[in-house]
mmCIF file of C-alpha atoms in Angstrom:
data_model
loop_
_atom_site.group_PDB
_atom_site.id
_atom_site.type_symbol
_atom_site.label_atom_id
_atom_site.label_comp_id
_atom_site.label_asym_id
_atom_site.label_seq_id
_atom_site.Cartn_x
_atom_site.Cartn_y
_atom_site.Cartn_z
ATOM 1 C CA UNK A 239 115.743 119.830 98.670
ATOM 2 C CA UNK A 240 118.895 117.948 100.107
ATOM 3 C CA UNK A 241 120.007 114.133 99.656
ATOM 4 C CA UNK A 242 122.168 111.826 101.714
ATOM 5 C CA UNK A 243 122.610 108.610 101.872
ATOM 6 C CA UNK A 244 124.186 105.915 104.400
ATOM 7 C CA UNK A 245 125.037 102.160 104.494
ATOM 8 C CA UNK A 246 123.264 100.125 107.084
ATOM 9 C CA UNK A 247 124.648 96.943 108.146
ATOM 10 C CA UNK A 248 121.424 94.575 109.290
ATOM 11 C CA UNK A 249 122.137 91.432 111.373
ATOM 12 C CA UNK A 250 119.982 88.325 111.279
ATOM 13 C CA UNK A 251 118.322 87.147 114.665
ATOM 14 C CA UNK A 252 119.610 83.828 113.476
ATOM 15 C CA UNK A 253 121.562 82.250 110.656
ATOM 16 C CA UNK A 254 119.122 82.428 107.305
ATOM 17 C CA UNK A 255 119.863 79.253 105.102
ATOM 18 C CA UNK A 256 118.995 79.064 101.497
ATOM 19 C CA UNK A 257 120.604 76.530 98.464
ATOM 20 C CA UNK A 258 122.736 79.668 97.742
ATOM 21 C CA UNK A 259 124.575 79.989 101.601
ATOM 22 C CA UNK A 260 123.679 80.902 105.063
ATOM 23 C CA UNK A 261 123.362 84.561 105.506
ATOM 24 C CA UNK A 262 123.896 86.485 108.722
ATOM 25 C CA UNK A 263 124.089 90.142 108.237
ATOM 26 C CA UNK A 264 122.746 92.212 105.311
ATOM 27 C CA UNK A 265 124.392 95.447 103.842
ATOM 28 C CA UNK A 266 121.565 98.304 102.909
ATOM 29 C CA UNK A 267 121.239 101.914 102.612
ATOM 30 C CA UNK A 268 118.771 104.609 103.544
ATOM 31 C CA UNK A 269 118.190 107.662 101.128
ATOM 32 C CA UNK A 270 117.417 110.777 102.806
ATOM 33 C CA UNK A 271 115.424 113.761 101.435
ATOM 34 C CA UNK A 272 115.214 117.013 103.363
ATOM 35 C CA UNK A 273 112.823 119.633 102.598
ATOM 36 C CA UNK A 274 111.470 122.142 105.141
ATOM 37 C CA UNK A 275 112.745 120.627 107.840
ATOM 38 C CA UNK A 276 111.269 117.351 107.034
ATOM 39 C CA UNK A 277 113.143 114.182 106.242
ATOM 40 C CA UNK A 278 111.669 111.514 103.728
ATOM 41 C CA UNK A 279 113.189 107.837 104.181
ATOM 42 C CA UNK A 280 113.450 105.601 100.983
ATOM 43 C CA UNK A 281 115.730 102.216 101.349
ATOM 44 C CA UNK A 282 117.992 100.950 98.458
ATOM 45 C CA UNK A 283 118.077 97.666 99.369
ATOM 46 C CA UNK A 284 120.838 96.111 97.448
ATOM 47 C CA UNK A 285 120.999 92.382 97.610
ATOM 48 C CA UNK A 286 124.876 91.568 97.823
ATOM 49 C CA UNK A 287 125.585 88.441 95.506
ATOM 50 C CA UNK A 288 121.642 88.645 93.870
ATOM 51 C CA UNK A 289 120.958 92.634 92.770
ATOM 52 C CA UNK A 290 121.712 93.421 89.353
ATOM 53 C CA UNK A 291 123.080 96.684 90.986
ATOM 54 C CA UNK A 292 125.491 94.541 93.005
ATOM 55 C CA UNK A 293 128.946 96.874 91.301
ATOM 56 C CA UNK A 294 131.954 98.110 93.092
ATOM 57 C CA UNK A 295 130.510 101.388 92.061
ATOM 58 C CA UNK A 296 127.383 101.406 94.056
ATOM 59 C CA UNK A 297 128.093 104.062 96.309
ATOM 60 C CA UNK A 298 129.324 105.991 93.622
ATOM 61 C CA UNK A 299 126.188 106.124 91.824
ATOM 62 C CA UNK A 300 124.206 106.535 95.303
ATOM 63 C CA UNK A 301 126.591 110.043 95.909
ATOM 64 C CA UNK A 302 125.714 111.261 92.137
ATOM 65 C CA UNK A 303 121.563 110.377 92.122
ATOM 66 C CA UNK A 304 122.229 112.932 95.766
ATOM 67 C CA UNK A 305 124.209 115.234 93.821
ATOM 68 C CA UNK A 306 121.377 115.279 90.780
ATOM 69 C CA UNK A 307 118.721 115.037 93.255
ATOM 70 C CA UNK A 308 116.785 118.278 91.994
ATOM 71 C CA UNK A 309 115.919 116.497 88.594
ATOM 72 C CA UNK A 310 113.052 114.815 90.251
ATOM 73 C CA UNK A 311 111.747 111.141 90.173
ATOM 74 C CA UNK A 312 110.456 110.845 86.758
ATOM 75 C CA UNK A 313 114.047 111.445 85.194
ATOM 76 C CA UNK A 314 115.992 109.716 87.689
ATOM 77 C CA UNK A 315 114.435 106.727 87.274
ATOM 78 C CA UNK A 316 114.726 106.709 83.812
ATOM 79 C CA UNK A 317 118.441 107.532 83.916
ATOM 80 C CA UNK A 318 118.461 104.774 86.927
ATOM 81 C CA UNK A 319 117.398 101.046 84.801
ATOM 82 C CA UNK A 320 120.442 99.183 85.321
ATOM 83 C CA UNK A 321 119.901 100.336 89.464
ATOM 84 C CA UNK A 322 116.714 98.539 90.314
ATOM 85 C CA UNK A 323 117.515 99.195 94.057
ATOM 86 C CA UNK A 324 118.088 102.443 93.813
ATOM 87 C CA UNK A 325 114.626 103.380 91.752
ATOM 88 C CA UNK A 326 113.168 101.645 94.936
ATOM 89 C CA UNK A 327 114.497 103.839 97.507
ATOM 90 C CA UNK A 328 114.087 107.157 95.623
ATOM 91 C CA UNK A 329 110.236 105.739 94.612
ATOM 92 C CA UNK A 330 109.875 105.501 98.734
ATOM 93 C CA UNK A 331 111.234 108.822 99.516
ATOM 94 C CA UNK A 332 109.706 110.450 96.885
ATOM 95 C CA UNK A 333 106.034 109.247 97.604
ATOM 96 C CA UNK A 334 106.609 109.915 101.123
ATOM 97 C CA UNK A 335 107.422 113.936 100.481
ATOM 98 C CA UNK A 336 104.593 113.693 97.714
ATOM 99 C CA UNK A 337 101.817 111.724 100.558
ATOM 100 C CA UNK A 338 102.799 114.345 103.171
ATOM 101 C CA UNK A 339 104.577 117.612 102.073
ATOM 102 C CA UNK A 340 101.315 119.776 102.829
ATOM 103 C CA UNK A 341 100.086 117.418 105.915
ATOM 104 C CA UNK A 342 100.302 119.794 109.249
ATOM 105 C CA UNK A 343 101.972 116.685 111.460
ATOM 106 C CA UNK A 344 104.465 114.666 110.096
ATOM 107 C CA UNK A 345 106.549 113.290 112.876
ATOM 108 C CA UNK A 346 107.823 109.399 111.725
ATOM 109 C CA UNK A 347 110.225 109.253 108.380
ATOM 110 C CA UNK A 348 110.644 105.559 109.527
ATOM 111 C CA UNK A 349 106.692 104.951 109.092
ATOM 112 C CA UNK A 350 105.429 107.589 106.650
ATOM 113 C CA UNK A 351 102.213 106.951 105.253
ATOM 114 C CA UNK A 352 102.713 106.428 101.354
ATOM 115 C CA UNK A 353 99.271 104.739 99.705
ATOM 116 C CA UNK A 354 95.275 105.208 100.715
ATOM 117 C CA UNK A 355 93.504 102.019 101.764
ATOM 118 C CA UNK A 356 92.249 100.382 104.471
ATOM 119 C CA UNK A 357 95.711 98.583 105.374
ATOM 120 C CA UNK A 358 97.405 101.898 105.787
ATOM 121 C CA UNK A 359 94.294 103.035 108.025
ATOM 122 C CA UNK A 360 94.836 99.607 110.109
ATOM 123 C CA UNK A 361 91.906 98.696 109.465
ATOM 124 C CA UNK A 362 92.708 95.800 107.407
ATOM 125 C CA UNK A 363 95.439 92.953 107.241
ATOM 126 C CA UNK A 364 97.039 91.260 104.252
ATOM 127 C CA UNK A 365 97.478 87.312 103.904
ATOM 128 C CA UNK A 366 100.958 86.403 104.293
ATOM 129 C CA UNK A 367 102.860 83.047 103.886
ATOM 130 C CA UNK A 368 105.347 81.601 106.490
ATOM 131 C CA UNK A 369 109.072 81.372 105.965
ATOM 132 C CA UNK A 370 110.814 78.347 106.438
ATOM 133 C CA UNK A 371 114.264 78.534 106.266
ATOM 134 C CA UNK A 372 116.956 75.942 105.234
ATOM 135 C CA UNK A 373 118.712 73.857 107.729
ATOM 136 C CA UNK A 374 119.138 70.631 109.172
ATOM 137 C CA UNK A 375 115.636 68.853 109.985
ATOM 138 C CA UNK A 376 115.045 69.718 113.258
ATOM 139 C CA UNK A 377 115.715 73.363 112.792
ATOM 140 C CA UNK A 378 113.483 72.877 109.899
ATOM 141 C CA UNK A 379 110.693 71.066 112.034
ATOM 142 C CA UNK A 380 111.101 73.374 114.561
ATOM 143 C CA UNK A 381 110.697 76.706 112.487
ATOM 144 C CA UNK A 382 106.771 74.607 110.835
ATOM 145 C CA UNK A 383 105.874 73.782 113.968
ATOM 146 C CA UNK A 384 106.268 77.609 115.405
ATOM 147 C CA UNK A 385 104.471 79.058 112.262
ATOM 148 C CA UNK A 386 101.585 76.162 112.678
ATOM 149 C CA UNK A 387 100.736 77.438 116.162
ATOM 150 C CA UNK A 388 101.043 80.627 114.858
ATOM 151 C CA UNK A 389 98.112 80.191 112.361
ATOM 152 C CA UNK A 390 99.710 80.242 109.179
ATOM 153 C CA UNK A 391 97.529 78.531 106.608
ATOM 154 C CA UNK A 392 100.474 78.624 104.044
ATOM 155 C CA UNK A 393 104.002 77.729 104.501
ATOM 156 C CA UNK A 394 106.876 78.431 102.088
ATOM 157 C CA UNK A 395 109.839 76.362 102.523
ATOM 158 C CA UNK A 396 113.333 76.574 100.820
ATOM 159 C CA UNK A 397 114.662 73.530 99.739
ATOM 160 C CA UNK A 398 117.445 73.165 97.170
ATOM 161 C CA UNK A 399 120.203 71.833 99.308
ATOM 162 C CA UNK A 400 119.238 68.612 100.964
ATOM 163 C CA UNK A 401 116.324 66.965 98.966
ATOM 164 C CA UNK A 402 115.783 63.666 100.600
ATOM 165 C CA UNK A 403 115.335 65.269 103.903
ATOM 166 C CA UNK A 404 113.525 68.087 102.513
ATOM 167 C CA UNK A 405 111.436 65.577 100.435
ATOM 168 C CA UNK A 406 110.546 63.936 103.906
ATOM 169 C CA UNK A 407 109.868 66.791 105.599
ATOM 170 C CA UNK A 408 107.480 68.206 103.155
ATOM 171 C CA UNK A 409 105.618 64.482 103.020
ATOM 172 C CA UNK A 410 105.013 64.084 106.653
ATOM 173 C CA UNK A 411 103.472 67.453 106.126
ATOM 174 C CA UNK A 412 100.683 66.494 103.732
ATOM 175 C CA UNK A 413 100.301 63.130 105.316
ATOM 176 C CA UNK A 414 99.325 65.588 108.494
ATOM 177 C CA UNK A 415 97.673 68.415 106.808
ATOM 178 C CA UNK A 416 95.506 68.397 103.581
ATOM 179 C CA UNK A 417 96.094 70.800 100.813
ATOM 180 C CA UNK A 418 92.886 72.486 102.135
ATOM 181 C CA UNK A 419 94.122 73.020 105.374
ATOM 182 C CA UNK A 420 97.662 73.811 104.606
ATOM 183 C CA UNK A 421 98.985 75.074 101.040
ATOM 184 C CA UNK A 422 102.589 74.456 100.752
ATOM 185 C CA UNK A 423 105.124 76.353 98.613
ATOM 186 C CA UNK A 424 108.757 75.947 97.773
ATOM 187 C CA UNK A 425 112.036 77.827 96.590
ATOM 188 C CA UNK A 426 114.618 76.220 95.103
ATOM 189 C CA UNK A 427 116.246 79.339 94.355
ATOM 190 C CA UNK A 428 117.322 78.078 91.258
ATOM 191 C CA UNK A 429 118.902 75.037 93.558
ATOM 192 C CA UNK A 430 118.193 72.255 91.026
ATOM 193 C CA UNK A 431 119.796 70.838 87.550
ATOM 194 C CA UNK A 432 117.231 70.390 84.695
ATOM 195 C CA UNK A 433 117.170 66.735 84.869
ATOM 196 C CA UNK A 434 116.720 67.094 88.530
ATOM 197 C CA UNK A 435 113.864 69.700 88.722
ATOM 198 C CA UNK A 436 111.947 67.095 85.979
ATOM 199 C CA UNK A 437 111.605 64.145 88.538
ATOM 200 C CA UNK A 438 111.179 66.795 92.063
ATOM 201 C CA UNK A 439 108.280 68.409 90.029
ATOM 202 C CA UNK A 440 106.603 65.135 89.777
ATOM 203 C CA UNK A 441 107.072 64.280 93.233
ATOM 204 C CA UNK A 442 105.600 67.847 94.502
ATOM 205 C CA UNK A 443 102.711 66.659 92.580
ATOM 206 C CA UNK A 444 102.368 63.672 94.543
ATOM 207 C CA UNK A 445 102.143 65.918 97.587
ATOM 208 C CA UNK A 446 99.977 68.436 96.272
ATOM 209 C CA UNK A 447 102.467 71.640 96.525
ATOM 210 C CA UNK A 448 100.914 75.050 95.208
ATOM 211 C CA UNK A 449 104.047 76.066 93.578
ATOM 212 C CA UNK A 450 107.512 76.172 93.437
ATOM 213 C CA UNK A 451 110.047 79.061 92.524
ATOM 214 C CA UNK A 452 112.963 79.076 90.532
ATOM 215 C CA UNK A 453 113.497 75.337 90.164
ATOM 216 C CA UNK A 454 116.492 75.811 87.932
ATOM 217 C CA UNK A 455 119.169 78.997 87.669
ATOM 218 C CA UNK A 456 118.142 81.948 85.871
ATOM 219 C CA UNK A 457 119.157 82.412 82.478
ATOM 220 C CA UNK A 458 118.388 78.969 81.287
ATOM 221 C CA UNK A 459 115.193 80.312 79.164
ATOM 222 C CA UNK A 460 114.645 77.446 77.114
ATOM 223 C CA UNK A 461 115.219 75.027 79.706
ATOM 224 C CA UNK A 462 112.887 76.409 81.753
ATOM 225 C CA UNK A 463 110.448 77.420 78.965
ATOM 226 C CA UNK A 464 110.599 73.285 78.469
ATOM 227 C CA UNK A 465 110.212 73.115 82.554
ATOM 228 C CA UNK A 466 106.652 75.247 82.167
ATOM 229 C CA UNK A 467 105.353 73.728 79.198
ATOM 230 C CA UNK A 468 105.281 70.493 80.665
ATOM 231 C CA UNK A 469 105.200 70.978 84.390
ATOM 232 C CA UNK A 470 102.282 69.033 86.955
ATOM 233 C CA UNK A 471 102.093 71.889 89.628
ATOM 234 C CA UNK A 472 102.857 75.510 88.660
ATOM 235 C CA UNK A 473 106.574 76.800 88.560
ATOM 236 C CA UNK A 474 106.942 80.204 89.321
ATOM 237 C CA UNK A 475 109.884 82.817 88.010
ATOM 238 C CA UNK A 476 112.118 84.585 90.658
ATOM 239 C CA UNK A 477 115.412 85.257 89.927
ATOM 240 C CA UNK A 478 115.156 85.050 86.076
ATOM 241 C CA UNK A 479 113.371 88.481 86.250
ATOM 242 C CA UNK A 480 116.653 90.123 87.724
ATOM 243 C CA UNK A 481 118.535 91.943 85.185
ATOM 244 C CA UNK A 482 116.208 92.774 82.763
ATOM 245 C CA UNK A 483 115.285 96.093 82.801
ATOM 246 C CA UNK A 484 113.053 96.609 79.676
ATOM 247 C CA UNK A 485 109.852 96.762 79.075
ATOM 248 C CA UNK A 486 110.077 95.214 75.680
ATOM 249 C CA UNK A 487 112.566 92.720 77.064
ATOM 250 C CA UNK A 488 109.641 91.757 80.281
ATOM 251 C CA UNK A 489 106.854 90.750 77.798
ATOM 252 C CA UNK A 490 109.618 88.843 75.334
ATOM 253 C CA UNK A 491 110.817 86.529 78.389
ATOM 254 C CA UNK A 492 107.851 85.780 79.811
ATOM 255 C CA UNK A 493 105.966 85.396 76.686
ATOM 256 C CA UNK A 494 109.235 82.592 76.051
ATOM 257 C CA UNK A 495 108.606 81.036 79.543
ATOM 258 C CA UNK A 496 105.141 81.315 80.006
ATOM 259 C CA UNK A 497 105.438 80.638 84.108
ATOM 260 C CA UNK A 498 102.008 79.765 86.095
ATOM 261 C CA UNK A 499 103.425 82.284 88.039
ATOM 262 C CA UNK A 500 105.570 85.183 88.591
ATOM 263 C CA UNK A 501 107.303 86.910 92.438
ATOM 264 C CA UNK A 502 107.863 90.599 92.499
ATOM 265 C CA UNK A 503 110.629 91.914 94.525
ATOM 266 C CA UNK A 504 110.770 95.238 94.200
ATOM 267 C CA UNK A 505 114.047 95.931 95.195
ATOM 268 C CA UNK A 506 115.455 93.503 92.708
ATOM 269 C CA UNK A 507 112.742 94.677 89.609
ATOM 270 C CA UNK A 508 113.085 98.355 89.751
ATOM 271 C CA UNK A 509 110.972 99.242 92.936
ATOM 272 C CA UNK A 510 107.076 100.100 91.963
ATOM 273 C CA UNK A 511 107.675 101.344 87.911
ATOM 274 C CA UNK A 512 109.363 98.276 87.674
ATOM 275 C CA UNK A 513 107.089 95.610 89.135
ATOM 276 C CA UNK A 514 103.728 97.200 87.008
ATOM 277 C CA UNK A 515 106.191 96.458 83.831
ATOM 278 C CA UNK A 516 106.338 93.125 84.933
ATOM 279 C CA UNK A 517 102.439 92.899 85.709
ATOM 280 C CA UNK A 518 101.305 94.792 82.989
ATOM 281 C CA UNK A 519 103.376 91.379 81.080
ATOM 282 C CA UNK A 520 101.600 89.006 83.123
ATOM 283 C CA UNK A 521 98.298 91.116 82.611
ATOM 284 C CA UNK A 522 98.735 90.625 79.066
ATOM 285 C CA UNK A 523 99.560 86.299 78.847
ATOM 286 C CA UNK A 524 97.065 86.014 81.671
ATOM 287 C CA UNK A 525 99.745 84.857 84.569
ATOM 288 C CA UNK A 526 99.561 85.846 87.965
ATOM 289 C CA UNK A 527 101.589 86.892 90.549
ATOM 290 C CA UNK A 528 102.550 87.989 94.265
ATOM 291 C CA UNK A 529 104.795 90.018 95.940
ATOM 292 C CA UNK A 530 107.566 89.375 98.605
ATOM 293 C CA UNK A 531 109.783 91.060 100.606
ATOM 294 C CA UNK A 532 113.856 90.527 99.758
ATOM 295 C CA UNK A 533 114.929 90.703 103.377
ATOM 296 C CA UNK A 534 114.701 94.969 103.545
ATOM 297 C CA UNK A 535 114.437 96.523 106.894
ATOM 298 C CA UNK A 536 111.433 97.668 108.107
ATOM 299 C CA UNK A 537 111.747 101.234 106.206
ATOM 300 C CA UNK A 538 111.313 99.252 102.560
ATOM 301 C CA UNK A 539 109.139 96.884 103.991
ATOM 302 C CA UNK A 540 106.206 99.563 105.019
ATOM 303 C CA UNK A 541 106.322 100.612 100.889
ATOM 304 C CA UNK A 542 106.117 96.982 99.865
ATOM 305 C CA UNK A 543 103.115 96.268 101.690
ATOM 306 C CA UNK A 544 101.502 99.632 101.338
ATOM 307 C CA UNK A 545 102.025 99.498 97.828
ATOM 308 C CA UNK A 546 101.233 95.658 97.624
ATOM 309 C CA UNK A 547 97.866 96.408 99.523
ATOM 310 C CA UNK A 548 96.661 98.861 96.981
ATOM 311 C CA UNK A 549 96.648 96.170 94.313
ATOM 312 C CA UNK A 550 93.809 94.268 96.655
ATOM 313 C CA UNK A 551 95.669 90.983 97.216
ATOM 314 C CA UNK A 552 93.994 87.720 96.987
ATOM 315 C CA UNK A 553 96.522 85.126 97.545
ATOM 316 C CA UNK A 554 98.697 85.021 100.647
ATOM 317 C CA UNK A 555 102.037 87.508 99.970
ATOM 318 C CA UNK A 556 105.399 87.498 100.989
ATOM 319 C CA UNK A 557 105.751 89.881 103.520
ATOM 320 C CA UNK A 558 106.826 88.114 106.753
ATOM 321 C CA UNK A 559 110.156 88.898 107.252
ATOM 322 C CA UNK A 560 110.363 92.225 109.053
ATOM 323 C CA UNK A 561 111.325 90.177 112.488
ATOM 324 C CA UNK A 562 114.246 88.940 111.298
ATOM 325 C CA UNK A 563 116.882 91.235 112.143
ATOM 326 C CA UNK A 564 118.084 92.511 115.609
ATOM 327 C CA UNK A 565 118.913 96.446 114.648
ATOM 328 C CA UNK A 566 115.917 96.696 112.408
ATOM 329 C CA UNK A 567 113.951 100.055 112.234
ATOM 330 C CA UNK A 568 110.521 100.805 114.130
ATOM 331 C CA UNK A 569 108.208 99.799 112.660
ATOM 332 C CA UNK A 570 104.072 99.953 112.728
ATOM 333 C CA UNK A 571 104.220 96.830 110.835
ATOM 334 C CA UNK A 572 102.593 94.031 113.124
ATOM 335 C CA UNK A 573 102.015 90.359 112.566
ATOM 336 C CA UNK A 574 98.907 89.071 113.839
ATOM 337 C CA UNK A 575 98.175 85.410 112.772
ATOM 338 C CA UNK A 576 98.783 84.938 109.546
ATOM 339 C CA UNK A 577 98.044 88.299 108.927
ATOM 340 C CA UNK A 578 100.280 92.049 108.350
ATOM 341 C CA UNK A 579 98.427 94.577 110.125
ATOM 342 C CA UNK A 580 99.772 98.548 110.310
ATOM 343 C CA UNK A 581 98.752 99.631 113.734
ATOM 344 C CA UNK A 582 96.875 103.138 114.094
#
């Protein structure tokens, strides 16, 4: 078996806003395997300014898990916690040699089949929620309106930056569609001081908003321990699960917090391994959870939702954003609706 690896510079279709910039292109990197002729694809997808793994030294450490390639998953990961991105991509690679080493056709390392269940077989589509991105209001309008006639039954919007306009945006919503007919979530991306998240979580309760993530920065436990305790719609964590890579350390933070809910990114958690640490914590203080995308190309994307459909879904995921990028990867990954389907 032989390793490589090689940057990949995505570019967005069109400027992505959130409360912590606009974003326009996004640095990743593909992990090869070779074996037999065969190439496996697995994507580290490193989140500059956000990833734990986000060190000068990245490439570095990419070059050496190549050079040690031969010790096999199981070690590598464990030699790999402080490199959540890079446990993702070898996880991918690895299951894809594992799903189809003995198969007689294997012909698309950008699409490889990695988990049995009716979503793989295209047979079945997964709930997803619509992304609204920051920007001024009419961008903002615009991107809702395209989603509504879309289908979407569930909207997330980020909001963080501008609240009054966000605020009005998100009201004329409800006064148009009822929480039954349109659930509405929001990221703040940690956009929000602790007095401030206190009065916008009472007015999302006015409007009836499923959720919000991240109100307040990460590492402000007993702030937002205080947030959840006494919150009127459920807060959800995000960004304080980056950088913890224990599984001791998991159950002590959330057992602190104790959010309504908790988002799974597993390029920022430590890829599959590293997400059921995190549910096997929510499992235990009865919390749920979803899991979303963190902008990957279409090569981590097809694990996340394979994966994410083997732990039968109920609520709507985050999985929407394989269309954002001009140079992305084919994919078999198809939106229909509000619905991910993998075509035949």
């Amino acid at each position: 078996m032989k390793a490589t690896f090689e940057p990949y510079v995505l570019k967005f279709k069109r400027p992505g806003g959130t409360s912590r910039g606009v974003l326009t292109e996004k640095l990743t990197y593909i992990l090869t395997l070779e074996e037999d002729g065969r190439t496996y694809l697995g994507e580290c997808g490193l989140f500059k300014g956000l990833s734990a793994d986000d060190r000068e030294d990245y490439e570095q450490k990419l070059q050496w898990v190549c050079d040690h390639i031969d010790l096999g998953i199981q070690v590598l990961w464990d030699q790999l916690r402080e490199w959540p991105s890079i446990q993702f991509g070898l996880e991918q690679a690895f299951q894809a040699l594992s799903f189809n080493r003995y198969k007689d056709e294997y012909n698309d390392p950008y699409n490889p089949d990695l988990f049995e269940s009716a979503f793989k077989n295209g047979e079945k589509g997964m709930q997803i929620n619509g992304l609204i991105w920051m920007g001024d209001v009419d961008f903002m309008r615009q991107q809702i309106q395209e989603k509504l006639a879309e289908g979407f039954k569930c909207i997330k919007i980020k909001i963080g930056v501008n609240w009054e306009s966000e605020y009005q945006i998100l009201k004329q919503l409800r006064e148009e569609f009822s929480p039954e007919q349109l659930e509405l979530r929001v990221d703040a991306n940690g956009g929000f001081t602790f007095e401030e998240a206190k009065v916008v979580l009472q007015q999302l309760a006015e409007l009836k908003i499923h959720s919000i993530e991240q109100p307040i920065k990460a590492g402000n436990v007993e702030q937002m321990a205080e947030l959840c305790a006494h919150t009127p719609i459920p807060i959800a964590l995000d960004e304080e699960l980056i950088g913890v890579f224990e599984r001791e350390d998991k159950l002590a933070l959330i057992e602190k917090i104790k959010p309504q809910f908790v988002i799974l990114k597993p390029s920022l958690v430590g890829g599959i391994r590293g997400s059921l640490e995190w549910i096997d914590a929510c499992d235990y203080n009865g919390i749920d959870f979803w899991i979303t995308s963190a902008l990957e190309s279409n090569i981590g994307l097809n694990a996340i939702a394979q994966w994410t459909a083997i732990l039968y879904p109920e609520m709507p995921q985050g999985l929407g954003t394989g269309s954002l990028f001009t140079n992305n990867f084919p994919t078999r990954l198809e939106v229909r609706g509000e619905h991910l389907y993998r075509n035949k």
